[in-house]
mmCIF file of C-alpha atoms in Angstrom:
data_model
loop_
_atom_site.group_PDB
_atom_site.id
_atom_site.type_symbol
_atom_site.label_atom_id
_atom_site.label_comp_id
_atom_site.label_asym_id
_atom_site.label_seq_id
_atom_site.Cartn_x
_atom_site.Cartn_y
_atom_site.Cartn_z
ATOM 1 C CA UNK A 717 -0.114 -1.774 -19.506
ATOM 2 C CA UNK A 718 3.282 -3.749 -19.220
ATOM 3 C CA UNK A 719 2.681 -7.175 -19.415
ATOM 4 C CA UNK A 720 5.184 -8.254 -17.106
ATOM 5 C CA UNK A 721 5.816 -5.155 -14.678
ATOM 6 C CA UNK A 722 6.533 -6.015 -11.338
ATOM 7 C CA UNK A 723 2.806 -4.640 -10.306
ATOM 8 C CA UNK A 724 1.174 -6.279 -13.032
ATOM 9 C CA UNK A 725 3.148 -9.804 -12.317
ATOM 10 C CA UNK A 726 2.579 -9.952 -8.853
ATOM 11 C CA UNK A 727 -0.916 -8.103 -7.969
ATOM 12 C CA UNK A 728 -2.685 -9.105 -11.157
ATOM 13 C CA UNK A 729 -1.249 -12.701 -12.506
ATOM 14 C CA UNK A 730 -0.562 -14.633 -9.597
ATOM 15 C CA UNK A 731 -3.906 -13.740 -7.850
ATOM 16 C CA UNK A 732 -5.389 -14.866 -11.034
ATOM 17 C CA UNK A 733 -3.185 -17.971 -11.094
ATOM 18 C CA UNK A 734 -4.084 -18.496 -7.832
ATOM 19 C CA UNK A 735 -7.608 -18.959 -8.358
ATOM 20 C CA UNK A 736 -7.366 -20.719 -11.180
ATOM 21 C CA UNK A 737 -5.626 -23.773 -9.872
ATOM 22 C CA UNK A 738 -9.200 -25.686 -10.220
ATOM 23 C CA UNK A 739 -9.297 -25.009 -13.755
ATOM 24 C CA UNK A 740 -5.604 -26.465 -14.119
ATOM 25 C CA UNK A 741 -6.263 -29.084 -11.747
ATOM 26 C CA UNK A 742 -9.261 -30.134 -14.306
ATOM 27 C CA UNK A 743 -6.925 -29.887 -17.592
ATOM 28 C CA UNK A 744 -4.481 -31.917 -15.940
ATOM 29 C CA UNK A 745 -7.087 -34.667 -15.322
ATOM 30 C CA UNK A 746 -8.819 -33.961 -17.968
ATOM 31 C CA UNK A 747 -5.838 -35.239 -20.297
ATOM 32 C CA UNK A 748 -5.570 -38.598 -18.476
ATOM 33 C CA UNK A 749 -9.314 -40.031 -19.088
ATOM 34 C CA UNK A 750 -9.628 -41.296 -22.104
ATOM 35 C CA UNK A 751 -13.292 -40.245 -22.579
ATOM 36 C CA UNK A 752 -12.395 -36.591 -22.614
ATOM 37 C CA UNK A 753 -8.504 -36.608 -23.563
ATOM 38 C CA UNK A 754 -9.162 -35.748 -27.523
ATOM 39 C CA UNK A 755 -10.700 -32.664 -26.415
ATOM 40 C CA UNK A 756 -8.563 -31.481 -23.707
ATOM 41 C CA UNK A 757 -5.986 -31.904 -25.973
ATOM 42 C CA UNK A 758 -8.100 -29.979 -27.957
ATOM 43 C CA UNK A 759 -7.722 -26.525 -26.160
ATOM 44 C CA UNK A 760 -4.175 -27.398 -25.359
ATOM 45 C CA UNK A 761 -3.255 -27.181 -28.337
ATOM 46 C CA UNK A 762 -4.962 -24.147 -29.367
ATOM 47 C CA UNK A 763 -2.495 -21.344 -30.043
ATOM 48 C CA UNK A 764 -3.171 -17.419 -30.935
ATOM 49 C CA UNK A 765 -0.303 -15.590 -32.188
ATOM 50 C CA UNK A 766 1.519 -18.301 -30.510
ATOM 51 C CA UNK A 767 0.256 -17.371 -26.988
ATOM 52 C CA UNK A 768 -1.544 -20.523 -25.434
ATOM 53 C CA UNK A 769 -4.822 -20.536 -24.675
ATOM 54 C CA UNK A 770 -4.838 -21.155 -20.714
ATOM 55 C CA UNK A 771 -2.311 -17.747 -20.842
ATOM 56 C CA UNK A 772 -4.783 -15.759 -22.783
ATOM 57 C CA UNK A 773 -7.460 -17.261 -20.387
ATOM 58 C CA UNK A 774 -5.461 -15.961 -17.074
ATOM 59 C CA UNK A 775 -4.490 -12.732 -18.666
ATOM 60 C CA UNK A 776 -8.648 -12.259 -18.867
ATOM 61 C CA UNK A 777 -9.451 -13.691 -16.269
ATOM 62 C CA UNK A 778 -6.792 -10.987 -14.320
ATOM 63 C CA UNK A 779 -8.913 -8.184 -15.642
ATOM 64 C CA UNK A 780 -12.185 -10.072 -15.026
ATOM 65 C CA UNK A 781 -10.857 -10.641 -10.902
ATOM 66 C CA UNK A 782 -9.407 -6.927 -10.995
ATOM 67 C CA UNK A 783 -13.095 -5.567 -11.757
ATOM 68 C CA UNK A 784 -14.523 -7.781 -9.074
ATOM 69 C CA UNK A 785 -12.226 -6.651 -6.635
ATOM 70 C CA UNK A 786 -13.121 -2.688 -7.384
ATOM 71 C CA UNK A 787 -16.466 -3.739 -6.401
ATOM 72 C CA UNK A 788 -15.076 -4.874 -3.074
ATOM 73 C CA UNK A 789 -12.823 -2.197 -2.479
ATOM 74 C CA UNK A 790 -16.094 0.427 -3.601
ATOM 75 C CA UNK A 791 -17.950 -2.188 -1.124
ATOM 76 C CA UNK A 792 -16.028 -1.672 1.893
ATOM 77 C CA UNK A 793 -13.919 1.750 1.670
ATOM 78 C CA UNK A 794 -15.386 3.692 -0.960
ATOM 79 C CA UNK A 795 -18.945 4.179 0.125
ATOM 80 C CA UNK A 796 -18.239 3.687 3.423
ATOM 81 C CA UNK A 797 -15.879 5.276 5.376
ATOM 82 C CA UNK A 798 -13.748 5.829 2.498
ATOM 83 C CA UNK A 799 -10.179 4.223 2.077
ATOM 84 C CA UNK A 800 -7.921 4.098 5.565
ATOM 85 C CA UNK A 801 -5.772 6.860 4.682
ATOM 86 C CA UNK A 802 -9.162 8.654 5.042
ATOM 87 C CA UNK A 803 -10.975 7.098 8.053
ATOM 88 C CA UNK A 804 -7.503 6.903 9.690
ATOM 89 C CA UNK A 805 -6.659 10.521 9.114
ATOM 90 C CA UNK A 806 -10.611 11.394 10.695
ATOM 91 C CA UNK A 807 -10.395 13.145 13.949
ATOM 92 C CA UNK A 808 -12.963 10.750 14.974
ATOM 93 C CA UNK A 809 -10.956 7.955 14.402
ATOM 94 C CA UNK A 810 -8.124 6.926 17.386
ATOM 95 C CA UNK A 811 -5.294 5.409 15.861
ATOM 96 C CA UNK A 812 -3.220 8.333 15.192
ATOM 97 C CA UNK A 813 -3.185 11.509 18.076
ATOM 98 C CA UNK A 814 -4.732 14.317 17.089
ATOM 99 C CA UNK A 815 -1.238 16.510 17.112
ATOM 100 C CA UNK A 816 -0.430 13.605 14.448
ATOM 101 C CA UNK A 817 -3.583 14.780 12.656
ATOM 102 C CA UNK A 818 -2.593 18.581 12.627
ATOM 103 C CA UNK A 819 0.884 17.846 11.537
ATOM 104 C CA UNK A 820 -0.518 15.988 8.801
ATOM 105 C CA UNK A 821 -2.852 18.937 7.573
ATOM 106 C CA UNK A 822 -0.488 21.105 7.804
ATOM 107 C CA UNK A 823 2.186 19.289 5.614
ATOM 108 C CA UNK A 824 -0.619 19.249 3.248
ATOM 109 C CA UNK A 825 -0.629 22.606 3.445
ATOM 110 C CA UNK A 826 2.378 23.000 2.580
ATOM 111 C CA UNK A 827 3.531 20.403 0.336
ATOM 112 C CA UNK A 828 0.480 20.536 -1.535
ATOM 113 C CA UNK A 829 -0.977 23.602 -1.174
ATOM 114 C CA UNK A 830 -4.412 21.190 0.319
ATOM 115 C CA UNK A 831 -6.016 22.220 2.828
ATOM 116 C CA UNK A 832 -8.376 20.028 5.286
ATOM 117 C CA UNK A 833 -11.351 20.919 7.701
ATOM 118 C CA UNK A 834 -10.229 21.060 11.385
ATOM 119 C CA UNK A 835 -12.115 18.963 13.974
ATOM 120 C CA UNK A 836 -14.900 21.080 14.481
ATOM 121 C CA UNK A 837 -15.547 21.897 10.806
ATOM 122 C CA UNK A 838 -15.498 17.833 10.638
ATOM 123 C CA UNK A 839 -17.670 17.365 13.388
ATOM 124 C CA UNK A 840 -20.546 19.774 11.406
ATOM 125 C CA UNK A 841 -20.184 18.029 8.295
ATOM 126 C CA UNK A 842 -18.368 14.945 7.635
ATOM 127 C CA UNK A 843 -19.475 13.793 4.430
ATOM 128 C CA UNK A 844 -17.134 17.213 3.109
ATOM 129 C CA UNK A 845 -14.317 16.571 5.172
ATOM 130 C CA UNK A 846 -14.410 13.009 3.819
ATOM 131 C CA UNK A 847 -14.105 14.387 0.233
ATOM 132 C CA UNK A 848 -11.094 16.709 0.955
ATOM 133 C CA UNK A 849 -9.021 13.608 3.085
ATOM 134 C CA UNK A 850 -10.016 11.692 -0.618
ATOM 135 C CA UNK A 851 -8.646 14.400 -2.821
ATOM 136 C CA UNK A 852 -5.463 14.497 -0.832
ATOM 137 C CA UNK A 853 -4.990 10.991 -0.666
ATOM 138 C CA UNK A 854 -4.770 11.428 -4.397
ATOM 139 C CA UNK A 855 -2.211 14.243 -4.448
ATOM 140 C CA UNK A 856 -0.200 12.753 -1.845
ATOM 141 C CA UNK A 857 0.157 8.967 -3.977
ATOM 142 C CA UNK A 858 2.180 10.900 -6.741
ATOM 143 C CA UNK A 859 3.784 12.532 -4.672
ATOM 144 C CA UNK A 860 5.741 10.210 -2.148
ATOM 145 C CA UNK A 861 6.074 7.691 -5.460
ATOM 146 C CA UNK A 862 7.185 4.535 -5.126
ATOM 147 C CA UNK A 863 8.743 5.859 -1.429
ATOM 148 C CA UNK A 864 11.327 3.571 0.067
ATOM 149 C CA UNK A 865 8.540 0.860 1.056
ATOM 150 C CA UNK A 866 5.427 1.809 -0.471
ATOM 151 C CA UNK A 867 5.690 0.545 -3.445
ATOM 152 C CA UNK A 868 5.963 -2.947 -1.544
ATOM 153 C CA UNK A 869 3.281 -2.141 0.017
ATOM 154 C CA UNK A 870 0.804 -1.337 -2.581
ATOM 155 C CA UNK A 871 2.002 -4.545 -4.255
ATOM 156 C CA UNK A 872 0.656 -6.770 -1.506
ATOM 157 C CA UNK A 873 -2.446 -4.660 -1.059
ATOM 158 C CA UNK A 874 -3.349 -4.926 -5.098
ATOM 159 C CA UNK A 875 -2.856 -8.851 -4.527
ATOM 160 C CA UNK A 876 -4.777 -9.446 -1.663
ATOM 161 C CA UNK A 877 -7.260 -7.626 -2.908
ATOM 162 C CA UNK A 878 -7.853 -9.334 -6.830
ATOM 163 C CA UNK A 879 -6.912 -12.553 -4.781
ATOM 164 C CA UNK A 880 -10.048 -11.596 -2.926
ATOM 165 C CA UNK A 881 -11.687 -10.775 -6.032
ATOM 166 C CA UNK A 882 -11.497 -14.111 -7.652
ATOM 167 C CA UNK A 883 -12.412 -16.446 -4.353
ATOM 168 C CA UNK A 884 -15.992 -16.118 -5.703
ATOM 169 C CA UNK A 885 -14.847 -17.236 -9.333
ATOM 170 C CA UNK A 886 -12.822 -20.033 -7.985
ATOM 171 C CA UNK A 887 -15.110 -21.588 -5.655
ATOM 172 C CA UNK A 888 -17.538 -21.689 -8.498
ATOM 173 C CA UNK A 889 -14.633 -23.757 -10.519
ATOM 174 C CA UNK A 890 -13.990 -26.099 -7.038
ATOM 175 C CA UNK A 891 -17.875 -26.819 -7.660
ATOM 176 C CA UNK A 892 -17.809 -27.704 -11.289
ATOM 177 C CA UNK A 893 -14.697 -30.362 -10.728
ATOM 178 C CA UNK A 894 -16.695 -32.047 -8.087
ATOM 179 C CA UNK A 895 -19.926 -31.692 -10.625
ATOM 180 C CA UNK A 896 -17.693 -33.122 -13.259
ATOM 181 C CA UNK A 897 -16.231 -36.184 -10.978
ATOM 182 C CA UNK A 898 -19.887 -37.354 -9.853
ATOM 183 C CA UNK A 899 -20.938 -37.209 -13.104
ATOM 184 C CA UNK A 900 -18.168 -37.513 -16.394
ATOM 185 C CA UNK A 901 -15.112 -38.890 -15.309
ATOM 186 C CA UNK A 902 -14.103 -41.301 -12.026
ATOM 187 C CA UNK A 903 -11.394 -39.195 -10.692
ATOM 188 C CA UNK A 904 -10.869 -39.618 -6.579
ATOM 189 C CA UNK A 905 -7.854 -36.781 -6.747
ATOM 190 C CA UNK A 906 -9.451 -34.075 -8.764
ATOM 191 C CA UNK A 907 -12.273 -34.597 -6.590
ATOM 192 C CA UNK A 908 -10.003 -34.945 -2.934
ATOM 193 C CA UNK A 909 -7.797 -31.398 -4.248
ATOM 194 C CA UNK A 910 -11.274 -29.673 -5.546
ATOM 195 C CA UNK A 911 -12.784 -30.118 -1.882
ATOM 196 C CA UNK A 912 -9.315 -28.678 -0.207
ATOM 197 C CA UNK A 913 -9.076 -25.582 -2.489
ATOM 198 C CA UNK A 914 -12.884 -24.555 -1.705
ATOM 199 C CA UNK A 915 -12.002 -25.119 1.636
ATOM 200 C CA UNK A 916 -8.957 -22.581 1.820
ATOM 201 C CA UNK A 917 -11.104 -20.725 -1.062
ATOM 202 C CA UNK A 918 -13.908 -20.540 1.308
ATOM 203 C CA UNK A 919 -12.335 -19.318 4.556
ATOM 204 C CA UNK A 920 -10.426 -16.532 2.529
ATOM 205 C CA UNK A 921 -13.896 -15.483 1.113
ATOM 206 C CA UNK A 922 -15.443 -15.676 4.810
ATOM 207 C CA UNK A 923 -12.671 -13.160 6.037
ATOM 208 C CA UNK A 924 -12.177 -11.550 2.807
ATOM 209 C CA UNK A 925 -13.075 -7.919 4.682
ATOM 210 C CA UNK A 926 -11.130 -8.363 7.876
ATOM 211 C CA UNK A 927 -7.897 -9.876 5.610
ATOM 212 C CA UNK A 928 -8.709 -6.822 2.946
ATOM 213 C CA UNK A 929 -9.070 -3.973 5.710
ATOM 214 C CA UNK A 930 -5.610 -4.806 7.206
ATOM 215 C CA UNK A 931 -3.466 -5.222 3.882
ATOM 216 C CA UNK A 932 -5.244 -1.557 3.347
ATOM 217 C CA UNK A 933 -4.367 -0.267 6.201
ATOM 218 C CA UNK A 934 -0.985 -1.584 6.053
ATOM 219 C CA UNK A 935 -0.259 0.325 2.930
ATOM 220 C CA UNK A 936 -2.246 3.632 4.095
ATOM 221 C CA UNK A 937 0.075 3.311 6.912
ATOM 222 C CA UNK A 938 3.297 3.205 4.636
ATOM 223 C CA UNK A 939 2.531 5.853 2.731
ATOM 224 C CA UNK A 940 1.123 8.378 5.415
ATOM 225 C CA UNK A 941 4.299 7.614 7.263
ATOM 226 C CA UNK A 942 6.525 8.525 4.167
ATOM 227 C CA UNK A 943 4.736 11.554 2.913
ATOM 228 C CA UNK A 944 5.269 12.759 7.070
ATOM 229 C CA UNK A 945 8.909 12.141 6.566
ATOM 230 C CA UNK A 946 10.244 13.404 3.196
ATOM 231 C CA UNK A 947 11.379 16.606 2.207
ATOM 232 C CA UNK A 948 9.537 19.247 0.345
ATOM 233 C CA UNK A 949 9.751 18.972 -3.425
ATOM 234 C CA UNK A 950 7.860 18.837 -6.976
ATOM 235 C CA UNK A 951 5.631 15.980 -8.270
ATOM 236 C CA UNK A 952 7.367 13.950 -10.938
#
């Protein structure tokens, strides 16, 4: 993995940096009472390979949000109605016509050499037709590419959705400042900005499906509309 790709930077770090603002919030006032400064300055100054140790804690704690966020994304597409460019490509489901639909399976067809059940084959068994909109959602991400927006796209679904994946991590850190400013150090700020973030923390976790299903959708949308509009050709 590049450490700094634009994918990386944006869907991975900054959720992660996002949720993490508690923990900075708590070395940052941390370092001004005396009772605990020695030791924050502690893990400040702790270095590996000359990387500092809040940096090697994000880049973790990126991979630890990313895995929470597959269980999300498993949670609410994956064993249920599957991701939107399945569900929305369904011929039960009424967003796109059903001309749309045929178009669609028949640029699969072509393109890709895939080929989908028709409505009534759906209607008889679903849970197959499910699988073969899956597999072509598969073939079909390769092929469009980054597209002329869908790379965009995928870029603000990946951090809405490890943003989502961390709300449960940081309200858990929200909770230990206040722990921490009841009990170890007097601190009316850490405890006034610990309250707001689980607030905003907290309504983002209460709508975390409705705010994940439409960045989703958004993107299926993107790249079903591309792979309709480009020109036959060979996957890089």
């Amino acid at each position: 993995m590049k450490i700094f790709a634009n994918y990386t930077l944006t869907a991975r770090m900054v959720p992660a940096f996002l949720c993490s603002l508690p923990v900075i919030l708590l070395m940052y006032f941390s370092a001004q009472t005396p009772e605990v400064k020695l030791f924050s300055d502690y893990l400040a100054a702790i270095k590996i390979g000359g990387i500092s140790a809040y940096l090697l804690f994000l880049y973790f704690f990126a991979h630890v949000i990313r895995a929470t966020s597959k269980y999300y994304e498993n949670k609410y597409f994956i064993n249920n109605k599957g991701f939107p460019t399945t569900y929305l490509m369904a011929y039960s489901d009424s967003k796109y016509t059903t001309e749309y639909k045929v178009r669609y399976k028949e640029k699969l067809k072509q393109h890709l050499n895939w080929e989908l059940r028709d409505e009534e084959q759906e209607r008889a068994n679903y849970g197959e037709a499910k699988k073969r909109l899956d597999e072509a959602t598969r073939l079909i991400i390769p092929y469009v590419g980054d597209g002329i927006l869908v790379k965009s796209y995928n870029v603000w679904y990946g951090f809405v959705r490890n943003l989502i994946g961390g709300l449960v991590y940081s309200l858990l850190f929200c909770a230990i400042n206040v722990w921490i400013c009841q009990l170890l150090i007097n601190k009316p700020l850490l405890l006034y900005f610990s309250c707001v973030l689980f607030t905003v923390y907290l309504v983002l976790y209460i709508f975390r499906k409705t705010i994940l299903r439409q960045y989703a959708e958004n993107y299926a949308d993107k790249l079903i509309a591309e792979f309709m509009t480009i020109e036959k050709r060979t996957i890089k």
